[in-house]
Coordinates of C-alpha atoms in Angstrom, one line a residue:
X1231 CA -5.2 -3.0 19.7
X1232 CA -5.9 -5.0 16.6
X1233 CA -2.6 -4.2 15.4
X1234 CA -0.9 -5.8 17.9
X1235 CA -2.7 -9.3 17.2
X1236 CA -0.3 -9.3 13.7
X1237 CA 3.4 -8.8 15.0
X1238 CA 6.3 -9.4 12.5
X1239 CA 9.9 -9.2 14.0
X1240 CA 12.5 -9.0 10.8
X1241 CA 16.2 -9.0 10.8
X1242 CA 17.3 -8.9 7.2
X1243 CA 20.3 -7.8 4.8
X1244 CA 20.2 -6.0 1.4
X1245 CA 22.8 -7.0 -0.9
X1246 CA 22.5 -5.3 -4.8
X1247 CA 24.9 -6.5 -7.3
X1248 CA 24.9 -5.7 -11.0
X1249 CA 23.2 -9.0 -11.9
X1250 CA 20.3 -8.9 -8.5
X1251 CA 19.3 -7.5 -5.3
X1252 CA 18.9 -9.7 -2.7
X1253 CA 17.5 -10.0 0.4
X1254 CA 18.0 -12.7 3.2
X1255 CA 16.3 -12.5 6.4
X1256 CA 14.9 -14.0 9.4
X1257 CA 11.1 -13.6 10.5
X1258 CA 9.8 -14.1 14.2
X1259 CA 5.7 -13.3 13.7
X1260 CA 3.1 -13.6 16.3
X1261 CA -0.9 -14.4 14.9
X1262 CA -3.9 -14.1 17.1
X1263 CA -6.9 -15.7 16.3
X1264 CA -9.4 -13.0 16.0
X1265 CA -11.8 -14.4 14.5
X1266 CA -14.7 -17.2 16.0
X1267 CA -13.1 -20.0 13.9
X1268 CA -10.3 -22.5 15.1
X1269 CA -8.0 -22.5 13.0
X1270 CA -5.7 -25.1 11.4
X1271 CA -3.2 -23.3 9.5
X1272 CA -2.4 -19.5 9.0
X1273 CA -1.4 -18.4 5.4
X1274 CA 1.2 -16.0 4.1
X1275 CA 1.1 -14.3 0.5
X1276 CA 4.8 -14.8 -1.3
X1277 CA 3.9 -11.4 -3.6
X1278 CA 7.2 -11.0 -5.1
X1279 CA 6.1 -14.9 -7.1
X1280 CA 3.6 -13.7 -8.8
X1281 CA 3.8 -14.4 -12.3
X1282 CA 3.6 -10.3 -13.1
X1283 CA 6.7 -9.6 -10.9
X1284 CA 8.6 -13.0 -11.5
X1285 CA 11.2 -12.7 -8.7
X1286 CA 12.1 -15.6 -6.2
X1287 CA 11.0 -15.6 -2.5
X1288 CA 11.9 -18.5 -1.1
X1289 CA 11.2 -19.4 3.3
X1290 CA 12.9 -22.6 4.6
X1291 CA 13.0 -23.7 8.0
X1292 CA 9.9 -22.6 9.2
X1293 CA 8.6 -23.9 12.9
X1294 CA 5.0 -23.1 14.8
X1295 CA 5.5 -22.6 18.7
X1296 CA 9.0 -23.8 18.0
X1297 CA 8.1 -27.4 16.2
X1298 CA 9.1 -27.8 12.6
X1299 CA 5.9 -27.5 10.1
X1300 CA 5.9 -28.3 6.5
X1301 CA 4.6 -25.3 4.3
X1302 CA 2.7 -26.4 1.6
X1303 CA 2.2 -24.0 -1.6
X1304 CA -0.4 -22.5 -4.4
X1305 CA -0.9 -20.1 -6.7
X1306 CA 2.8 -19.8 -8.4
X1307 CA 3.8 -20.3 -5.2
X1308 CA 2.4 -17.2 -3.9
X1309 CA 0.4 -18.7 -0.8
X1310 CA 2.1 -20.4 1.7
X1311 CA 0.3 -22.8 4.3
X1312 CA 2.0 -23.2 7.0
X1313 CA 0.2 -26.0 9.5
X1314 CA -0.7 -25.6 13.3
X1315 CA 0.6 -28.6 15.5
X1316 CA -2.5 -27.6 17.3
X1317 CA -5.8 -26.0 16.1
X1318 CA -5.7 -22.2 17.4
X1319 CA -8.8 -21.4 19.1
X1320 CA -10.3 -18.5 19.0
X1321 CA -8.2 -15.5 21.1
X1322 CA -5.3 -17.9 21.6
X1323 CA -2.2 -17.1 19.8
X1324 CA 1.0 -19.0 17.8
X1325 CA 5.0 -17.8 17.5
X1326 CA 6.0 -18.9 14.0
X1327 CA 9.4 -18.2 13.0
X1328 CA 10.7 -18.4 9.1
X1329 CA 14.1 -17.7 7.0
X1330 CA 13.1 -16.2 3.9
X1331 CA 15.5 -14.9 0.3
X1332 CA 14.3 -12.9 -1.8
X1333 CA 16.4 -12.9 -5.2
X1334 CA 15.0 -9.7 -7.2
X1335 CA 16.4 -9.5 -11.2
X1336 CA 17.6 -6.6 -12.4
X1337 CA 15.8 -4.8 -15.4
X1338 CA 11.9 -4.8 -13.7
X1339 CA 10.3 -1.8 -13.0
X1340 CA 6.6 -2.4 -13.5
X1341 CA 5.8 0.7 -11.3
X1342 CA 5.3 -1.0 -8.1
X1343 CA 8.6 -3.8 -8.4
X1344 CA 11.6 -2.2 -9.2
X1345 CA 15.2 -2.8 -9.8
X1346 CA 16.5 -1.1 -12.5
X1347 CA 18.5 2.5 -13.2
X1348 CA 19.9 1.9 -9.7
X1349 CA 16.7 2.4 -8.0
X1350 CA 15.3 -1.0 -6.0
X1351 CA 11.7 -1.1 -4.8
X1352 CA 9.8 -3.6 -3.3
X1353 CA 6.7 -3.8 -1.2
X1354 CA 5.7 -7.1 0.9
X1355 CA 9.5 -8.8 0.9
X1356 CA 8.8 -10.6 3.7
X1357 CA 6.5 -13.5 4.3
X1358 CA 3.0 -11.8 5.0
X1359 CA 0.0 -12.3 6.6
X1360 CA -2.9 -13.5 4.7
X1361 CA -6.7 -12.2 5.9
X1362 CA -9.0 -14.8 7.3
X1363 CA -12.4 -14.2 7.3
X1364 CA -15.1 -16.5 8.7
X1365 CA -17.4 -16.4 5.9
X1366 CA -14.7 -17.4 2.8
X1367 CA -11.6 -18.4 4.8
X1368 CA -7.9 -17.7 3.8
X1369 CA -7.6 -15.3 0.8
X1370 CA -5.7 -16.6 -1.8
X1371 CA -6.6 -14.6 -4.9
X1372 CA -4.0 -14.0 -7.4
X1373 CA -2.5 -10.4 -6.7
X1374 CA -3.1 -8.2 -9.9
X1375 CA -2.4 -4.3 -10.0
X1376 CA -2.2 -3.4 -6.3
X1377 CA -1.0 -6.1 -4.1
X1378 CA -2.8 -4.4 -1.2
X1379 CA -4.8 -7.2 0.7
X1380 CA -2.9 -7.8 3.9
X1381 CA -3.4 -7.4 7.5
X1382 CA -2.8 -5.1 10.0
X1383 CA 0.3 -5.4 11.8
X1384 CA 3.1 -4.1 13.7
X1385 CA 6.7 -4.0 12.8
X1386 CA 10.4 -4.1 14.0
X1387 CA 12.8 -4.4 11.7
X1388 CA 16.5 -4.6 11.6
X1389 CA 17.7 -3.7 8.1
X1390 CA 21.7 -4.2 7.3
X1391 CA 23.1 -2.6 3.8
X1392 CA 25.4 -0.9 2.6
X1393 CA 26.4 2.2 3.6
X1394 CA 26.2 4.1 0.6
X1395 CA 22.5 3.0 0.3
X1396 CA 19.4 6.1 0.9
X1397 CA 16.7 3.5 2.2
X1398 CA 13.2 4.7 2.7
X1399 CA 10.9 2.6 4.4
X1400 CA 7.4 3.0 6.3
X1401 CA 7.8 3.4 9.7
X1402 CA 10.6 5.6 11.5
X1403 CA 14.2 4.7 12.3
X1404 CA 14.6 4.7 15.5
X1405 CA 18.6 4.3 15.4
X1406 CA 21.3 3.5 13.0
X1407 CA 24.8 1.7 13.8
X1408 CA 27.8 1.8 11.6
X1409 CA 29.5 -1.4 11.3
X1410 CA 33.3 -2.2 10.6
X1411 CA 32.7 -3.9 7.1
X1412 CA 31.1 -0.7 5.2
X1413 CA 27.6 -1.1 6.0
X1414 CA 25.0 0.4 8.1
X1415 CA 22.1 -1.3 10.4
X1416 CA 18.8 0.4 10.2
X1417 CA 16.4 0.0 13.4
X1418 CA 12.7 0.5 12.1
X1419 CA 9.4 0.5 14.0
X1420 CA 5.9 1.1 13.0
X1421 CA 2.7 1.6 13.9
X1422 CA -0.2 -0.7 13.1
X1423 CA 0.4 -0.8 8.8
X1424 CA -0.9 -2.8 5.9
X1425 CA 2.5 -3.3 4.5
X1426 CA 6.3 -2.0 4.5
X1427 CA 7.9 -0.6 1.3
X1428 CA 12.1 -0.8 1.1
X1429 CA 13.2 1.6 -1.5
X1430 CA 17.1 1.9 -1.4
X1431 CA 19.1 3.9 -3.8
X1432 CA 22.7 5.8 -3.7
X1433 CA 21.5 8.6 -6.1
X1434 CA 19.0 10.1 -4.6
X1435 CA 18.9 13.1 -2.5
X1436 CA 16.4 13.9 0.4
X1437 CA 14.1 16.9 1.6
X1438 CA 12.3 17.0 4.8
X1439 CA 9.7 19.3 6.4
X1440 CA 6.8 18.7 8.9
X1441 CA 3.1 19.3 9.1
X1442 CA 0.8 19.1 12.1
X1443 CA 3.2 17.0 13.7
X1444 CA 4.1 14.9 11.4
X1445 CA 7.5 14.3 9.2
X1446 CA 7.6 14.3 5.7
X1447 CA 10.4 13.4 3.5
X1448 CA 10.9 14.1 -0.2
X1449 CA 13.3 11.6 -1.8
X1450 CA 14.0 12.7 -5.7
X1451 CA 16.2 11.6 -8.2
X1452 CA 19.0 13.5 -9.9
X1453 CA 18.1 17.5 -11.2
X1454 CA 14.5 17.2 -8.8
X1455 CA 15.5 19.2 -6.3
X1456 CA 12.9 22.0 -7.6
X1457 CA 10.2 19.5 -7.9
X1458 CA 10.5 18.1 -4.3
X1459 CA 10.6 21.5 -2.5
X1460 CA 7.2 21.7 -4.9
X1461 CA 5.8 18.4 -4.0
X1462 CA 6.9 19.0 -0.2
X1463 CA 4.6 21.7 -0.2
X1464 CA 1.7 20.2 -1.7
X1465 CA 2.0 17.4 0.5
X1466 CA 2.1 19.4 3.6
X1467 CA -0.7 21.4 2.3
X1468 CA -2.7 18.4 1.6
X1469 CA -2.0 16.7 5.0
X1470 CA -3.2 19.6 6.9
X1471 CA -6.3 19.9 4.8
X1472 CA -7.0 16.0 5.4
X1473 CA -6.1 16.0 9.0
X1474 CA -8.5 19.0 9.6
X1475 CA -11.2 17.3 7.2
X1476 CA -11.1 13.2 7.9
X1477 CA -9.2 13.0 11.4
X1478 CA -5.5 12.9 12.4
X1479 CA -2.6 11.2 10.0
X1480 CA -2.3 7.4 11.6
X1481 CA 1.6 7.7 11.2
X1482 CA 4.4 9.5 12.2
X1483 CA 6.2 9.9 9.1
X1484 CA 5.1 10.3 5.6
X1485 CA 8.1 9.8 2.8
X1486 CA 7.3 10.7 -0.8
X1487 CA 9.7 9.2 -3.5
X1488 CA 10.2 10.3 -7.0
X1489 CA 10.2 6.9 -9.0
X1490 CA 9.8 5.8 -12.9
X1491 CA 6.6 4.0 -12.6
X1492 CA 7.1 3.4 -16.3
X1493 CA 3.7 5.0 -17.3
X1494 CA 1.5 2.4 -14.9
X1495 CA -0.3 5.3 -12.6
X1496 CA 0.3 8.8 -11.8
X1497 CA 1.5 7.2 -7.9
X1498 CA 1.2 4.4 -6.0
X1499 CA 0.4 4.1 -2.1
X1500 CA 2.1 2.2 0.8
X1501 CA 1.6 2.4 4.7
X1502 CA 3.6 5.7 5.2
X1503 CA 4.8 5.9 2.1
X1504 CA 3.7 7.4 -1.6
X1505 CA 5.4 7.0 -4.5
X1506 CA 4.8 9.9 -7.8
X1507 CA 6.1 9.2 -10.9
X1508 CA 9.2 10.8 -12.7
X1509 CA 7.0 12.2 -15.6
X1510 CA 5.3 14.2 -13.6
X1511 CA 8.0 15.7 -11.0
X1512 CA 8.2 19.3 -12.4
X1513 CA 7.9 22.4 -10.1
X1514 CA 4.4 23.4 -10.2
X1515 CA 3.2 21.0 -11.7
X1516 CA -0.5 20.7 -11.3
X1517 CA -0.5 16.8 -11.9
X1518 CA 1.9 16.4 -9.5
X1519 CA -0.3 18.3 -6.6
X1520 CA -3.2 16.5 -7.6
X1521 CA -1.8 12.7 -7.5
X1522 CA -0.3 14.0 -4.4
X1523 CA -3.3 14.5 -2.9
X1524 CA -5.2 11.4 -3.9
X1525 CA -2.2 9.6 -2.3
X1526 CA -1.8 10.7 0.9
X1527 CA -6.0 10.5 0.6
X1528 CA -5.1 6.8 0.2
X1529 CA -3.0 6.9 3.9
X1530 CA -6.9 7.2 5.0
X1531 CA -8.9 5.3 2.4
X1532 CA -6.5 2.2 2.4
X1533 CA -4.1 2.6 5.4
X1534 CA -6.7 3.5 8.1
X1535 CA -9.7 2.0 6.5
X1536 CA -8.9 -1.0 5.0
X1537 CA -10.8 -3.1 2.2
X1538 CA -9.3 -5.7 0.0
X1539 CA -8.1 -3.5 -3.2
X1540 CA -7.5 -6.5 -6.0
X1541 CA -10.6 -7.1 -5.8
X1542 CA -13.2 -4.5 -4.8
X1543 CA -10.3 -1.2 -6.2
X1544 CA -13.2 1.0 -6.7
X1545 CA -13.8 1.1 -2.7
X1546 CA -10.5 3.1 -1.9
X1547 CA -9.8 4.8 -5.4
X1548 CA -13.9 6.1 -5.4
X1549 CA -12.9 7.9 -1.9
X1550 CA -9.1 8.5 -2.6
X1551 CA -10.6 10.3 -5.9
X1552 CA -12.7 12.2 -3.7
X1553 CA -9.8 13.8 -1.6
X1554 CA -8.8 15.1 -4.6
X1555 CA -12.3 17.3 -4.9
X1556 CA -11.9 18.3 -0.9
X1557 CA -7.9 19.3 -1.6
X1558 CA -8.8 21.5 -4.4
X1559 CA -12.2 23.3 -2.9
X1560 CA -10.3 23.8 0.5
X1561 CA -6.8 24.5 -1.0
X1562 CA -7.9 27.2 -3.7
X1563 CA -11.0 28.6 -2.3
X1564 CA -11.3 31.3 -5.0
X1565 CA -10.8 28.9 -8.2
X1566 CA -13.6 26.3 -7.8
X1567 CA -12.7 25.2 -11.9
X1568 CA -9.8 23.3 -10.8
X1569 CA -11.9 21.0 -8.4
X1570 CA -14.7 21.1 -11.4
X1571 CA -11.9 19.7 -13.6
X1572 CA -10.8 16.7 -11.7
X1573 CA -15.1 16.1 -11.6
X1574 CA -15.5 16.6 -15.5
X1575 CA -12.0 14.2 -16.0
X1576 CA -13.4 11.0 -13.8
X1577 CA -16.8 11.3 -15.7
X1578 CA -15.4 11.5 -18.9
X1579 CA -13.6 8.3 -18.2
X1580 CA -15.9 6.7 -16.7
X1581 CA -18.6 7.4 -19.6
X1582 CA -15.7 6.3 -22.5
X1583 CA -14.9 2.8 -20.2
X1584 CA -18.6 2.7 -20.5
X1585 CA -19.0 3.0 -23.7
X1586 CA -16.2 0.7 -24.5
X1587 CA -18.4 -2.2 -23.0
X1588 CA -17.0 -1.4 -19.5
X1589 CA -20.4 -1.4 -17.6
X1590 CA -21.1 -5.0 -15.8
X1591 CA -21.5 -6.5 -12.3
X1592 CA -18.2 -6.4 -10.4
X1593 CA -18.8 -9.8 -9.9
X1594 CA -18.4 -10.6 -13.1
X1595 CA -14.2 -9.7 -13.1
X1596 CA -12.1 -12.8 -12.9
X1597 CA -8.7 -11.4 -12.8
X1598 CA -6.8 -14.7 -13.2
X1599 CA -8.4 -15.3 -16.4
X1600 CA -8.8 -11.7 -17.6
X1601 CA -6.9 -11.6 -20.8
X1602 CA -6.5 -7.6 -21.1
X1603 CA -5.2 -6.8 -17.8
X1604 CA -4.7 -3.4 -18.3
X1605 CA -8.6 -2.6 -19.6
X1606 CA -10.1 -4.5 -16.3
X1607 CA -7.9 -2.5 -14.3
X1608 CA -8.7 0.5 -15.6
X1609 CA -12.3 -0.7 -15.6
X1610 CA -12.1 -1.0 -12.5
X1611 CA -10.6 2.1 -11.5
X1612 CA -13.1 4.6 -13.4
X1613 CA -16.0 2.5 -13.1
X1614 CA -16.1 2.0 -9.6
X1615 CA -14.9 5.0 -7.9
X1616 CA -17.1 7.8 -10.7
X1617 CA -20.6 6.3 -9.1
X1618 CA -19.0 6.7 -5.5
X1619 CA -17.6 10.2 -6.4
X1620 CA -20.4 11.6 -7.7
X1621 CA -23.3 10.7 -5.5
X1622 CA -20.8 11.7 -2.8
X1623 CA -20.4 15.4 -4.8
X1624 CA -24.3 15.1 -5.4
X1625 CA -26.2 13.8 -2.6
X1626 CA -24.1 15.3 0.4
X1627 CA -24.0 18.6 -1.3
X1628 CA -19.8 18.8 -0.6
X1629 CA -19.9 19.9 3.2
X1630 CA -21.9 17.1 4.8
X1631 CA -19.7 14.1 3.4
X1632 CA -16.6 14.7 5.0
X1633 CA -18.7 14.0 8.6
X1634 CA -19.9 10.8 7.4
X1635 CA -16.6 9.5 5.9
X1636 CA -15.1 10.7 9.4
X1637 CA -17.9 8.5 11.2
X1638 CA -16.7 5.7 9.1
X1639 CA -13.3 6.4 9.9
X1640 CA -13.4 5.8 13.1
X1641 CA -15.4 2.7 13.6
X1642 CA -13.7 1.3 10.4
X1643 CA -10.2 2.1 11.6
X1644 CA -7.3 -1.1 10.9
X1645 CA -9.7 -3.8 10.4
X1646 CA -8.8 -5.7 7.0
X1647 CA -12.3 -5.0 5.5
X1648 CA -15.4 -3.3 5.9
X1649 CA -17.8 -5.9 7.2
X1650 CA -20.6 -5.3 4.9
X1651 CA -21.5 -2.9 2.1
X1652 CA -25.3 -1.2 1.6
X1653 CA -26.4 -0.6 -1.8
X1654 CA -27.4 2.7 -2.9
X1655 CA -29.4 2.8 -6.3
X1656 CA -28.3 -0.8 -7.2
X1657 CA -24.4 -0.1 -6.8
X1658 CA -22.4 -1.0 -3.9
X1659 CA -21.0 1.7 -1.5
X1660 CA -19.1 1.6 2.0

């Protein structure tokens, strides 16, 4: 149900030349007030603006229950403001409608943007949803590592490239028409999701298979084909291991892409969709089991409970982390090292971040100004998740935790953010 309060209808085209890819589409989105505040405007984030990506999205003709509104813009031009002819009052709703372009360079690939060795990835293309809450307003922080702070929505999208093209995007096509000038028209829905990824390539080949229910694809790039029968199985041993542990997968398809994340993380995590990078897709490799586990943990701890992941990471990498620990005991019952391991690796980083000066207040992390992106990121990856992991390893003795992350689960499920945090020995926890 709250899903359906954030609707985005998209009609759009993928054009990629030598020089750019580009996008040009149309947006139709519906927003209901769901909080107790009337409203004045509702905000989008631009992501693809930001200064770390540097490509162009640009929206013109933009209109509010079909009246023409001026947008106004911050932040690089990565929040736009678009203005309500009339306050929206709590439970009501407003039709805006948008055309947006999004002009993508070739030569970035900073693990999460991507256009480069034909491979183009993108999350957040399209004009997105910003999350209101009562007690700060509009977010309109500056994305930095993840851009994962969006709302809930569903999705219907119309996608037009050409035909050469292998697309991958979260959700499932639900048709595909060939048209008379060498291109193809994807029809997409979704579930309720935080985001859609578009990957499109023509090189690389695809491997499917099912667990519980659910589809999972395996997209790889040239000479993976060993590798992605290998991470297919992982991935459908680690979905059955989560659905039996935390609750059933929210989606009806998972895709996992093979993708140079040019040494930025081990994977990345979209609604639906994980990406694992090129380094490590070798057959049987254990790297590649283990990111794949903490990703599809991330289809839970980021896609079904949501939190904002700029700037509180440590909330959905601390339990992510976790699902490594409860892959490994339940997958290899008779070799309890390897889930010691991935214990003894996040404690040794955390204790050299903290050596390193890494141990202060998460309030104390201004990632505008942060000079060393990189070292806060990383801060706040080992530093936050370690305390979560281990009192979670500790305290609920392995067995019991699984209940109460389930409990959470379920009364936590698709709102934007957890409405208030407890502490536990002076450090925050969900």
């Amino acid at each position: 149900q709250y899903g359906s309060t954030r609707r985005h209808y998209i009609e759009a085209t993928l054009e990629i030349s030598p020089i750019a890819s580009v996008i040009n589409g149309v947006q139709r989105a519906y927003y209901t007030n769901t909080s107790s505040d009337t409203l004045n405007e509702i905000v989008f984030r631009l992501a693809p603006n930001t200064p770390s990506v540097g490509w162009r999205l640009w929206v013109s003709d933009v209109t509010a229950d079909g009246q023409a509104v001026t947008p106004t813009y911050e932040l690089y031009d990565s929040v736009m403001q678009v203005p309500l002819v009339q306050p929206l009052a709590p439970g009501a709703s407003v039709e805006l409608f948008m055309r947006f372009n999004l002009v993508a360079e070739r030569g970035l690939s900073n693990g999460i943007f991507a256009n480069a060795n034909d491979i183009f990835a993108t999350t957040l293309w399209y004009p997105a949803f910003s999350v209101y809450r009562s007690e700060s307003g509009w977010w309109k922080g500056l994305y930095s590592g993840d851009p994962y702070y969006n709302e809930m929505g569903l999705f219907e999208i119309k996608l037009t490239h050409a035909e050469n093209m292998n697309i991958a995007m979260s959700g499932v096509t639900i048709d595909t028409q060939t048209n008379t000038n060498g291109t193809v028209t994807e029809h997409i829905v979704s579930g309720p999701m935080r985001d859609v990824i578009l990957f499109a390539s023509p090189i690389v080949g695809k491997l499917s298979g099912e667990a519980d229910g659910t589809t999972i694809n395996v997209y790889y790039l040239p000479e993976g084909e060993r590798a992605a029968d290998y991470a297919l199985q992982a991935t459908r041993r680690s979905l059955e291991i989560t659905n039996r542990i935390f609750g059933e997968y929210p989606y009806a398809e998972l895709d996992v892409i093979e993708i140079d994340l040019r040494g930025q993380a081990a994977g990345v995590e979209y609604s639906g969709v994980i990406t694992a990078s090129d380094d490590d897709w070798l057959n049987g490799n254990p790297s590649l089991e283990v990111t794949l586990a903490h990703e599809v943990g991330h289809q839970y701890w980021y896609g079904l409970v949501g939190n904002n992941a700029v700037d509180e990471t440590w909330i959905d990498e601390s339990l992510a982390s976790y699902t490594e620990y409860v892959y490994l005991r339940e997958a290899y019952p008779d070799d309890t090292q390897r889930a010691t391991d991935v214990i003894d690796f996040d404690r040794g980083a955390y204790n050299f971040f903290r050596s390193n000066g890494g141990d202060f207040p998460l309030s104390t992390i201004n990632w505008v100004e942060c000079p060393l992106q990189n070292s806060c990121l990383q801060n706040a990856y080992y530093e936050r998740k370690e305390p979560l992991f281990t009192f979670s390893y500790s305290v609920c003795r392995q067995r019991k935790i699984p209940a109460r992350i389930l409990e959470r689960d379920q009364c936590q499920k698709y709102p934007p953010y957890p409405p208030q945090s407890r502490r536990i020995h002076g450090r925050s926890r969900i």
